[in-house]
Amino acid sequence: MPFRVSAVLSPAEPVPPAPVALVVDVIRATTTAAYLLGAGARELWLTGSVEAARALAARQGALLAGERGGLPPEGFDLGNSPREARPERVRGRAVVMTTTNGTRAALRAAGVVPEVALAALANAGAAVRWAMEREGDVVLVAAGREGRVALDDAYVLGALVAGLRARVPGIELDDGARLAEALFLAHPDARSALAASAAARALEPVGLAADVEVCARTDALAVLPVLAGREDGALRFAPVYPKGV
Amino acid sequence: MPFRVSAVLSPAEPVPPAPVALVVDVIRATTTAAYLLGAGARELWLTGSVEAARALAARQGALLAGERGGLPPEGFDLGNSPREARPERVRGRAVVMTTTNGTRAALRAAGVVPEVALAALANAGAAVRWAMEREGDVVLVAAGREGRVALDDAYVLGALVAGLRARVPGIELDDGARLAEALFLAHPDARSALAASAAARALEPVGLAADVEVCARTDALAVLPVLAGREDGALRFAPVYPKGV
């Protein structure tokens, strides 16, 4: 059981070493990651660059997913929208994904933390159950946006803190975790909290505002993408279904 | 009148260029700065290092104030406690101050922002009135702690955001400002909000926990330390008493 929860709200701050990390880019990378595995994708690879994603997908016969500036790069099979994660497209397939902020956050966390999973509101309950079953402290890592603290990710960190606090007696929080929890508790409605963020507003001009509603659906999924391997700087996530209530 | 308020919550993030900045290290540097000028100090110099503080104080015949590890360096006249800012010690004097986080934040802000003031809960109303009278957008800069987001400073940024929002119709907030405001609104009691922070807890072992109560007293002072000059990397702040309600 974890005893300390720390939250890294800013992408400019280093991730402190810890045995367990939950990485959050709720609008939209970690939400889409959960939806891809929930729709039956076999595994999900994250790469830092579009070029690395193309090369890896070609080697693995995988689908290509992701975005730059909110939209899929040329030749990609899927964007970074959870609404595209449909079973008829992804079931049984490996997916290679690259996004702007979420991928970078996952790579930062995986650089110092051995056990890493991708969390969002869609699988917040699953993320909390998984983290509780680990040994040792938990660090929550917000992807942020353009190098800055992001409201939407901080809110989801708060949801995770509140979930862990409700289940683990005597858990210790650092300042970031306390701040995130206060933000979460101040907004009973996830949709309005996410909608106020810069990330949500940036989806409007590219016609993807409907994604925000999907990103706000809490505990829609029981699956958690958990780090299962690394290869040539890419991270491989496999679907895990944490037990418990 | 300002139209946009952005908040830099993390000391690891760059301060964006803006015409006006309020710098906050509520436990304790910017609180102590306000109390020093409120007690009649003529001016306040901030320097980045203990050595620079000693040299400048010797040149100016100034008092030396500040801390390393929470306590005054050897030979300093005052620590970094607002309770030491008594008129009989500081009236009419120049004070040279150096602290761990707050001084660094002021230097970061002054590097990109022309009009800079030091804000805390003690002078939050004065800070809001002063910022409202400026032309252009306002950036709020939290000193943070050990390179990370700090609960206490984020809370005070929220108080400043709420104050500006109440007075400036149609003002725009960035994600950091929204987060800080939510934290402030979630804690009706400033003392309990500050007391939960790592900065407050770090004062207990050095016997300075009573400072937290002084730092939590909102609008105790009408004075704002405003940047009035720069010399050899040091910043000179003069007392300003903003008018209005």
Coordinates of N, CA and C in Angstrom, one line a residue, chain B residues 30-31 33-35 117-129 156 160 217-225:
Chain B
T30 N 7.7 37.5 1.1 CA 7.0 38.7 0.7 C 6.1 39.2 1.8
T31 N 5.7 38.4 2.8 CA 5.0 38.9 4.0 C 6.0 39.7 4.8
A33 N 8.7 41.3 3.8 CA 9.0 42.5 3.0 C 7.9 43.6 3.3
A34 N 6.6 43.1 3.2 CA 5.5 44.1 3.5 C 5.6 44.6 4.9
Y35 N 5.9 43.7 5.9 CA 5.9 44.2 7.3 C 7.1 45.1 7.5
A117 N 5.8 44.1 -8.1 CA 5.6 44.3 -6.7 C 5.5 43.0 -5.9
L118 N 5.7 43.1 -4.6 CA 5.8 41.9 -3.7 C 4.5 41.8 -2.9
A119 N 3.8 40.7 -3.2 CA 2.4 40.5 -2.6 C 2.4 39.4 -1.6
A120 N 1.5 39.5 -0.7 CA 1.2 38.4 0.3 C -0.2 38.6 0.7
L121 N -0.7 37.8 1.7 CA -2.0 38.0 2.2 C -2.1 39.3 3.0
A122 N -1.0 39.6 3.7 CA -1.0 40.8 4.5 C -1.3 42.1 3.7
N123 N -0.9 42.1 2.4 CA -1.2 43.3 1.6 C -1.9 42.9 0.3
A124 N -2.7 41.9 0.3 CA -3.4 41.4 -0.9 C -4.3 42.5 -1.5
G125 N -5.1 43.2 -0.6 CA -5.9 44.2 -1.2 C -5.1 45.3 -1.8
A126 N -4.0 45.8 -1.2 CA -3.2 46.8 -1.8 C -2.6 46.3 -3.1
A127 N -2.2 45.1 -3.1 CA -1.6 44.5 -4.4 C -2.7 44.5 -5.5
V128 N -3.9 44.1 -5.2 CA -5.0 44.1 -6.2 C -5.3 45.6 -6.7
R129 N -5.3 46.5 -5.8 CA -5.6 47.9 -6.2 C -4.5 48.4 -7.1
V156 N -2.3 32.1 -2.2 CA -2.3 33.5 -2.3 C -2.5 34.0 -3.7
L160 N -5.4 36.7 -5.0 CA -5.2 37.8 -5.9 C -6.1 37.7 -7.1
R217 N -2.7 36.5 8.1 CA -3.6 37.7 8.4 C -3.8 38.5 7.2
T218 N -5.0 38.5 6.7 CA -5.2 39.1 5.3 C -5.5 40.6 5.5
D219 N -4.9 41.4 4.6 CA -5.1 42.8 4.6 C -4.8 43.5 5.9
A220 N -3.8 43.0 6.6 CA -3.3 43.7 7.8 C -2.6 45.0 7.5
L221 N -2.1 45.1 6.2 CA -1.2 46.2 5.9 C -1.7 46.9 4.6
A222 N -1.5 48.2 4.5 CA -1.9 48.9 3.3 C -0.7 49.2 2.3
V223 N 0.5 48.7 2.7 CA 1.7 49.0 1.9 C 2.0 47.9 1.0
L224 N 2.6 48.3 -0.2 CA 3.0 47.4 -1.2 C 4.5 47.7 -1.5
P225 N 5.4 46.7 -1.4 CA 6.8 47.0 -1.9 C 6.8 46.9 -3.5

